[in-house]
Amino acid sequence: MTLLWIALLPLLGVLVPALGASLRRRECSLATAALPALALLLTLAEVPALLDGETLRFAVDWIPALGLELAFRLDGLTLLFNLLILGIGLLILLYAHYYLAPEEPYGRFYAYLILFMASMVGIVMADNLLLLWLFWELTSLSSFLLIGFWSHRSDARKGARMALAVTGAGGLALLAGFLLIGDVVGSYNLDRVLTSGDAILADPRYPLILALVLLGAFAKSAQFPFQFWLPHAMAAPTPVSAYLHSATMVKAGIFLMARLHPALAGSELWTLVVSLVGMTTLLYGAWFALMKTDLKGILAFSTVSHLGLITVLLGIGSPMAVLAALFHILNHATFKAALFMGSGIIDHETGTRELARLGGLARVMPLTAVLTAIAGAAMAGVPLLNGFLSKEMLFTETLETPVLGGLSWLMPALATAGGVLSVAYSLRLVHAVFFKAPRQAPPKAPHDPPRMMSAPMALLTALCVLVGLFPSALAGGLLDLATRAVLLVPLEFHLAIWHGFNLPLAMSAVALVAGVGLYLLHAHLRRFLRGFRPVDARLVFEAAMQRSARHAERLLGHLDNASLQRYMGLLLLAALGLVALGLGQMPSLAGDQPQQPVDGVLLTGAALLIFSGLATAITHRHRLISLLMLSMVGLLVSLTFARFSAPDLALTQLSVEVVTIILLMLALFFLPQKTPRESSLPRSLRDAALASALGMTIASLNYAVLTRDISSISGFFLDNSVTGGGGHNVVNVILVDFRGFDTLGEITVLAIAGLAIFKLLNRLRLFMPHSDAEGRLWCPDRYPMILTTISQALLPLALLVSAFIFLRGHNLPGGGFIAGLITAVALILLLMARGVEWAQSRLDFQYQPVAIAGVGLAALTGLGSWLFGHPFLTSAFGHFHLPLVGDFELATALLFDLGVYLAVVGATLMILANLGKVTTAHRPVKDDHSADTATGKEKR
Amino acid sequence: MESLYAITTGVLSACGLYLMLRGRTFPVVVGLTLLSYAVNLFLFSMGGLTTHGAAIIDGDRHYADPLPQALVLTAIVIGFAMTAFAVILAMRARGDMGNDHVDGRTREDREEGRR
């Protein structure tokens, strides 16, 4: 449980500054620090258990079907990183408290920072590859927010975008790699993966897995050739650079390589690729660190270089190399974070980070100068400091590695060259800022910062010295735990400052002397190099981005030309292709069932249906005629249902048909009466061909199904309808009982459609045409008397019929849908006959509440079964006897059906009555009747 | 009988789809309605075509398949809601954009925009 809290506390901590933004800066900073500090204490509290050789685990299933579990672990490696992430994170928080300008939104900044911290903690604690990946992506996202924190600056936005693009793409590769690993191992559990190293190495997909995982790790840790994003990410506020780009995020890739070391390392491929990429990065970063003139640029490239160093060690992969890598992770985090803080202080105090404008600061900022000098010396690998120890170990390992075979002398030589460069740029950093006479005065008069702002830096620098002096005592235990976690077996080692006069020491000496020499010469070197045009990674990247955006736009322009006809055509073409493909694979179209005989009535019906369908399509320019033909199709469909033993369907279709045609006629009143001839003949023919082809496939499909024996699940419904649902009308019982949940969803959709239409009609101002297409005036007699009289007389009768249909619905054809439609039709008839205003003055109710009440009633009926301990929508029924009325049945399904009834009535009337209101007299009428433009823009 | 039924469904679908490929809103709505009729017929036939089947449970008789019927019943009502929404949307589009083309602009508009 403690593990869960360690992982969760920082995540919860995100909320603190987000909610506490109204607090004053001091309180906000303190409150923000509380939860991570607690997590740090909890981590430390687990150290005794770790020292006993345990690995702590916590796991609960999350999505078992995907192999994703919420699993955390705490072993030596996790401990090392947790200390870095939480410990340095807290120091950064303290530093940021002083660094940010008073007017900057510190709450937001802290929230991003803690989010990042939480996701880093998640990465190092995850005990499941998928979970690890989740947090991995979260670090990419939160670092995007942090790098782009000063979003008003273009370089910050571009740097953030570049970092996100590179690390995000790497993350996708990583996911693919993880999925492959999961496929090989059969689990995403880290323990299983780490102990399956042999299986993974033996798998033919191993090179692919390795490539994908390394892509992710290299992109994150800015290894060559992905090193270009890191310097541009320096547009971030300095606390972010110090945290993300020295201690944590860029170490995530390193962490991953260390974590998966037992599973993936151990092949020649690993050694070769990882150590060579690391070496290239080491030299590349070191070289550019020497050439840069921006303080943070120097630090950025030196970070790239040191990450390369750690990568080399992980690539070499021997136990001692792993130890050296872990040691250097620790050392680099301390001295580099200190240096970044120092550069932030200088920037803060002088207003510039350009070396040209800095110099001689040692006199005005003595404390900062001393601290930077010590941390810089640690970076250079000066003896008695921590950087020296791990660099010495690197030299030893490069001497022993068999990589490159006969050329293996190249590794120590290159490592020494890296050491030379690192001494040179460290020296330059310290000397140029603090001791050399400045060429230009800085923008602000500098002095040492507030004591608390230097405190984190001082603490880290002190650690550099102490670890350098007493490595065994201070770092030995931690490294022992961490190496055990990476190598899975304990490693005997002794950290010592003095190993006697040997080759590594000589290499260090060479590096120191040659480094000083190189620094003295580097001004000449820079002058010489000025002849070459530098390649700006940002320009290259931006050009690539813009190119791909342009291509995407062009492609989109081709695909998405805002033409519904084209989309529809493509969609239908795709459907045609898929269905035709399926049909083509069938051995024969006709199945084994014999056809039923055809009689004259059927033939006539089919002929009429085909005729009216074709007529609807052919006459579509004359919209009214087309609509009449459509109504004929609807009526014939209703007869078809009746013919094939579906009385419920026939009734529903009939009543829906009435409502639909009334609706379409009303709508047509406001739309042009004729369709202009727009499509060219070829186009019409093409559409007709496409439609016919689809029609033929649909017919074939239908025929294929109809001539085959279908085993249906309907037997269940037929058997259980009376006993289980208490109704003899199986269709109705299915609707209100067996599949009641579907029906509930359906009436909800109906009500939503009604509400949407209500909103669409709201404030719609369409000019009412004053004459028809031929110029004949519309009949001035708005409310014909015969219709008025009959509809009024019919209303009670129609309502009675609908009540009857409703009540008998459970046992005989009928039910809520049909009854609701009949009621709606009766009311609509009245509305048409007497006008909306007349009806409204008498039927004084709103339709929206009716529809909503219907849905609510149905839902409540369903919920009611919970009271009796049954699942949602369980129905109950019983038979009752009343004198005079006789035996009758009551079922909760009836209540549900009442909900359906109300929803149907409400929604239908909402649609039609609101549409009817558009025709009321007080709306504007346009005089001229040039039919096709008889529209008006809404007047507001 | 089965082939006749299938041909009818196919013709109705083809007519509906042809109308849905037109450029003005009203024919598209009519096509949508026509297509939903055809689809309902298609779905309905998935239970087989039963003549003189019983709809109501009453002893041991020859029943029509109730499941496609229940499915199609809801489909009819939903189809109505969809048609209604589409046609009102068409009205609103005409009111706001001044024409009844499905893209909200006629070919002349588009060519004018290009110039």
JSON list of C-alpha atoms in Angstrom, two decimals, chain A residues 145-260:
[
{"chain": "A", "resi": 145, "resn": "LEU", "atom": "CA", "xyz": [3.88, 22.22, -20.99]},
{"chain": "A", "resi": 146, "resn": "LEU", "atom": "CA", "xyz": [6.98, 23.12, -19.01]},
{"chain": "A", "resi": 147, "resn": "ILE", "atom": "CA", "xyz": [9.23, 23.91, -21.94]},
{"chain": "A", "resi": 148, "resn": "GLY", "atom": "CA", "xyz": [6.49, 26.02, -23.47]},
{"chain": "A", "resi": 149, "resn": "PHE", "atom": "CA", "xyz": [5.68, 27.68, -20.16]},
{"chain": "A", "resi": 150, "resn": "TRP", "atom": "CA", "xyz": [6.64, 31.10, -21.49]},
{"chain": "A", "resi": 151, "resn": "SER", "atom": "CA", "xyz": [4.19, 30.60, -24.29]},
{"chain": "A", "resi": 152, "resn": "HIS", "atom": "CA", "xyz": [4.45, 34.21, -25.44]},
{"chain": "A", "resi": 153, "resn": "ARG", "atom": "CA", "xyz": [7.93, 33.44, -26.71]},
{"chain": "A", "resi": 154, "resn": "SER", "atom": "CA", "xyz": [8.26, 31.89, -30.12]},
{"chain": "A", "resi": 155, "resn": "ASP", "atom": "CA", "xyz": [11.42, 29.97, -29.25]},
{"chain": "A", "resi": 156, "resn": "ALA", "atom": "CA", "xyz": [9.69, 28.42, -26.25]},
{"chain": "A", "resi": 157, "resn": "ARG", "atom": "CA", "xyz": [6.74, 27.30, -28.36]},
{"chain": "A", "resi": 158, "resn": "LYS", "atom": "CA", "xyz": [8.96, 25.90, -31.07]},
{"chain": "A", "resi": 159, "resn": "GLY", "atom": "CA", "xyz": [11.30, 24.20, -28.62]},
{"chain": "A", "resi": 160, "resn": "ALA", "atom": "CA", "xyz": [8.35, 22.64, -26.82]},
{"chain": "A", "resi": 161, "resn": "ARG", "atom": "CA", "xyz": [6.87, 21.42, -30.06]},
{"chain": "A", "resi": 162, "resn": "MET", "atom": "CA", "xyz": [10.13, 19.93, -31.19]},
{"chain": "A", "resi": 163, "resn": "ALA", "atom": "CA", "xyz": [10.68, 18.15, -27.88]},
{"chain": "A", "resi": 164, "resn": "LEU", "atom": "CA", "xyz": [7.16, 16.78, -28.00]},
{"chain": "A", "resi": 165, "resn": "ALA", "atom": "CA", "xyz": [7.47, 15.64, -31.60]},
{"chain": "A", "resi": 166, "resn": "VAL", "atom": "CA", "xyz": [10.76, 13.85, -31.02]},
{"chain": "A", "resi": 167, "resn": "THR", "atom": "CA", "xyz": [10.04, 12.28, -27.64]},
{"chain": "A", "resi": 168, "resn": "GLY", "atom": "CA", "xyz": [6.43, 11.54, -28.61]},
{"chain": "A", "resi": 169, "resn": "ALA", "atom": "CA", "xyz": [7.50, 9.74, -31.76]},
{"chain": "A", "resi": 170, "resn": "GLY", "atom": "CA", "xyz": [10.05, 7.85, -29.72]},
{"chain": "A", "resi": 171, "resn": "GLY", "atom": "CA", "xyz": [7.28, 6.96, -27.31]},
{"chain": "A", "resi": 172, "resn": "LEU", "atom": "CA", "xyz": [5.26, 5.39, -30.09]},
{"chain": "A", "resi": 173, "resn": "ALA", "atom": "CA", "xyz": [8.24, 3.31, -31.15]},
{"chain": "A", "resi": 174, "resn": "LEU", "atom": "CA", "xyz": [8.67, 2.30, -27.55]},
{"chain": "A", "resi": 175, "resn": "LEU", "atom": "CA", "xyz": [5.04, 1.19, -27.32]},
{"chain": "A", "resi": 176, "resn": "ALA", "atom": "CA", "xyz": [5.53, -1.00, -30.37]},
{"chain": "A", "resi": 177, "resn": "GLY", "atom": "CA", "xyz": [8.65, -2.45, -28.79]},
{"chain": "A", "resi": 178, "resn": "PHE", "atom": "CA", "xyz": [6.81, -3.13, -25.53]},
{"chain": "A", "resi": 179, "resn": "LEU", "atom": "CA", "xyz": [3.96, -4.82, -27.35]},
{"chain": "A", "resi": 180, "resn": "LEU", "atom": "CA", "xyz": [6.45, -7.08, -29.10]},
{"chain": "A", "resi": 181, "resn": "ILE", "atom": "CA", "xyz": [8.15, -7.87, -25.80]},
{"chain": "A", "resi": 182, "resn": "GLY", "atom": "CA", "xyz": [4.74, -8.67, -24.32]},
{"chain": "A", "resi": 183, "resn": "ASP", "atom": "CA", "xyz": [4.10, -10.95, -27.25]},
{"chain": "A", "resi": 184, "resn": "VAL", "atom": "CA", "xyz": [7.36, -12.81, -26.77]},
{"chain": "A", "resi": 185, "resn": "VAL", "atom": "CA", "xyz": [7.17, -13.06, -22.99]},
{"chain": "A", "resi": 186, "resn": "GLY", "atom": "CA", "xyz": [3.41, -13.49, -22.72]},
{"chain": "A", "resi": 187, "resn": "SER", "atom": "CA", "xyz": [3.10, -10.85, -20.04]},
{"chain": "A", "resi": 188, "resn": "TYR", "atom": "CA", "xyz": [3.81, -7.19, -19.45]},
{"chain": "A", "resi": 189, "resn": "ASN", "atom": "CA", "xyz": [4.78, -7.82, -15.88]},
{"chain": "A", "resi": 190, "resn": "LEU", "atom": "CA", "xyz": [8.25, -6.48, -15.32]},
{"chain": "A", "resi": 191, "resn": "ASP", "atom": "CA", "xyz": [9.46, -9.43, -13.28]},
{"chain": "A", "resi": 192, "resn": "ARG", "atom": "CA", "xyz": [8.41, -11.84, -15.97]},
{"chain": "A", "resi": 193, "resn": "VAL", "atom": "CA", "xyz": [10.03, -9.68, -18.63]},
{"chain": "A", "resi": 194, "resn": "LEU", "atom": "CA", "xyz": [13.31, -9.26, -16.73]},
{"chain": "A", "resi": 195, "resn": "THR", "atom": "CA", "xyz": [13.68, -12.97, -16.14]},
{"chain": "A", "resi": 196, "resn": "SER", "atom": "CA", "xyz": [12.87, -13.81, -19.77]},
{"chain": "A", "resi": 197, "resn": "GLY", "atom": "CA", "xyz": [16.01, -12.24, -21.18]},
{"chain": "A", "resi": 198, "resn": "ASP", "atom": "CA", "xyz": [17.09, -15.50, -22.85]},
{"chain": "A", "resi": 199, "resn": "ALA", "atom": "CA", "xyz": [13.74, -15.97, -24.57]},
{"chain": "A", "resi": 200, "resn": "ILE", "atom": "CA", "xyz": [13.81, -12.40, -25.88]},
{"chain": "A", "resi": 201, "resn": "LEU", "atom": "CA", "xyz": [17.38, -12.69, -27.10]},
{"chain": "A", "resi": 202, "resn": "ALA", "atom": "CA", "xyz": [16.59, -15.95, -28.85]},
{"chain": "A", "resi": 203, "resn": "ASP", "atom": "CA", "xyz": [13.49, -14.60, -30.56]},
{"chain": "A", "resi": 204, "resn": "PRO", "atom": "CA", "xyz": [13.92, -13.76, -34.25]},
{"chain": "A", "resi": 205, "resn": "ARG", "atom": "CA", "xyz": [12.22, -10.43, -33.61]},
{"chain": "A", "resi": 206, "resn": "TYR", "atom": "CA", "xyz": [14.90, -9.40, -31.12]},
{"chain": "A", "resi": 207, "resn": "PRO", "atom": "CA", "xyz": [16.64, -6.93, -33.45]},
{"chain": "A", "resi": 208, "resn": "LEU", "atom": "CA", "xyz": [13.31, -5.23, -34.11]},
{"chain": "A", "resi": 209, "resn": "ILE", "atom": "CA", "xyz": [12.43, -5.11, -30.44]},
{"chain": "A", "resi": 210, "resn": "LEU", "atom": "CA", "xyz": [15.83, -3.71, -29.60]},
{"chain": "A", "resi": 211, "resn": "ALA", "atom": "CA", "xyz": [15.59, -1.10, -32.35]},
{"chain": "A", "resi": 212, "resn": "LEU", "atom": "CA", "xyz": [12.14, 0.08, -31.23]},
{"chain": "A", "resi": 213, "resn": "VAL", "atom": "CA", "xyz": [12.96, 0.25, -27.54]},
{"chain": "A", "resi": 214, "resn": "LEU", "atom": "CA", "xyz": [16.26, 2.00, -28.20]},
{"chain": "A", "resi": 215, "resn": "LEU", "atom": "CA", "xyz": [14.52, 4.50, -30.49]},
{"chain": "A", "resi": 216, "resn": "GLY", "atom": "CA", "xyz": [12.29, 5.45, -27.59]},
{"chain": "A", "resi": 217, "resn": "ALA", "atom": "CA", "xyz": [15.15, 5.60, -25.13]},
{"chain": "A", "resi": 218, "resn": "PHE", "atom": "CA", "xyz": [17.49, 7.52, -27.44]},
{"chain": "A", "resi": 219, "resn": "ALA", "atom": "CA", "xyz": [14.83, 10.04, -28.36]},
{"chain": "A", "resi": 220, "resn": "LYS", "atom": "CA", "xyz": [14.07, 10.67, -24.71]},
{"chain": "A", "resi": 221, "resn": "SER", "atom": "CA", "xyz": [17.68, 10.86, -23.62]},
{"chain": "A", "resi": 222, "resn": "ALA", "atom": "CA", "xyz": [18.73, 13.02, -26.57]},
{"chain": "A", "resi": 223, "resn": "GLN", "atom": "CA", "xyz": [21.18, 10.47, -27.93]},
{"chain": "A", "resi": 224, "resn": "PHE", "atom": "CA", "xyz": [22.60, 10.89, -31.39]},
{"chain": "A", "resi": 225, "resn": "PRO", "atom": "CA", "xyz": [20.87, 11.42, -33.87]},
{"chain": "A", "resi": 226, "resn": "PHE", "atom": "CA", "xyz": [18.04, 12.80, -31.70]},
{"chain": "A", "resi": 227, "resn": "GLN", "atom": "CA", "xyz": [20.30, 15.11, -29.72]},
{"chain": "A", "resi": 228, "resn": "PHE", "atom": "CA", "xyz": [19.00, 18.21, -31.50]},
{"chain": "A", "resi": 229, "resn": "TRP", "atom": "CA", "xyz": [15.88, 18.78, -29.43]},
{"chain": "A", "resi": 230, "resn": "LEU", "atom": "CA", "xyz": [17.56, 19.21, -26.08]},
{"chain": "A", "resi": 231, "resn": "PRO", "atom": "CA", "xyz": [19.38, 22.52, -26.72]},
{"chain": "A", "resi": 232, "resn": "HIS", "atom": "CA", "xyz": [16.15, 24.02, -28.04]},
{"chain": "A", "resi": 233, "resn": "ALA", "atom": "CA", "xyz": [14.27, 22.86, -24.98]},
{"chain": "A", "resi": 234, "resn": "MET", "atom": "CA", "xyz": [16.48, 25.32, -23.06]},
{"chain": "A", "resi": 235, "resn": "ALA", "atom": "CA", "xyz": [13.93, 27.98, -23.88]},
{"chain": "A", "resi": 236, "resn": "ALA", "atom": "CA", "xyz": [12.24, 26.71, -20.74]},
{"chain": "A", "resi": 237, "resn": "PRO", "atom": "CA", "xyz": [12.57, 28.56, -17.45]},
{"chain": "A", "resi": 238, "resn": "THR", "atom": "CA", "xyz": [15.83, 27.56, -15.79]},
{"chain": "A", "resi": 239, "resn": "PRO", "atom": "CA", "xyz": [14.29, 25.52, -12.95]},
{"chain": "A", "resi": 240, "resn": "VAL", "atom": "CA", "xyz": [12.75, 23.37, -15.66]},
{"chain": "A", "resi": 241, "resn": "SER", "atom": "CA", "xyz": [16.06, 22.95, -17.45]},
{"chain": "A", "resi": 242, "resn": "ALA", "atom": "CA", "xyz": [17.76, 22.09, -14.20]},
{"chain": "A", "resi": 243, "resn": "TYR", "atom": "CA", "xyz": [15.12, 19.53, -13.36]},
{"chain": "A", "resi": 244, "resn": "LEU", "atom": "CA", "xyz": [14.09, 18.00, -16.66]},
{"chain": "A", "resi": 245, "resn": "HIS", "atom": "CA", "xyz": [17.25, 18.32, -18.62]},
{"chain": "A", "resi": 246, "resn": "SER", "atom": "CA", "xyz": [19.78, 17.36, -16.04]},
{"chain": "A", "resi": 247, "resn": "ALA", "atom": "CA", "xyz": [18.32, 15.21, -13.35]},
{"chain": "A", "resi": 248, "resn": "THR", "atom": "CA", "xyz": [15.20, 13.57, -14.60]},
{"chain": "A", "resi": 249, "resn": "MET", "atom": "CA", "xyz": [13.52, 13.49, -17.97]},
{"chain": "A", "resi": 250, "resn": "VAL", "atom": "CA", "xyz": [16.57, 12.96, -20.09]},
{"chain": "A", "resi": 251, "resn": "LYS", "atom": "CA", "xyz": [17.52, 10.26, -17.63]},
{"chain": "A", "resi": 252, "resn": "ALA", "atom": "CA", "xyz": [14.30, 8.44, -18.39]},
{"chain": "A", "resi": 253, "resn": "GLY", "atom": "CA", "xyz": [15.83, 6.90, -21.49]},
{"chain": "A", "resi": 254, "resn": "ILE", "atom": "CA", "xyz": [18.89, 5.94, -19.48]},
{"chain": "A", "resi": 255, "resn": "PHE", "atom": "CA", "xyz": [16.65, 4.52, -16.79]},
{"chain": "A", "resi": 256, "resn": "LEU", "atom": "CA", "xyz": [14.83, 2.44, -19.37]},
{"chain": "A", "resi": 257, "resn": "MET", "atom": "CA", "xyz": [18.08, 1.01, -20.71]},
{"chain": "A", "resi": 258, "resn": "ALA", "atom": "CA", "xyz": [19.15, 0.17, -17.18]},
{"chain": "A", "resi": 259, "resn": "ARG", "atom": "CA", "xyz": [15.75, -1.24, -16.27]},
{"chain": "A", "resi": 260, "resn": "LEU", "atom": "CA", "xyz": [15.53, -3.50, -19.30]}
]
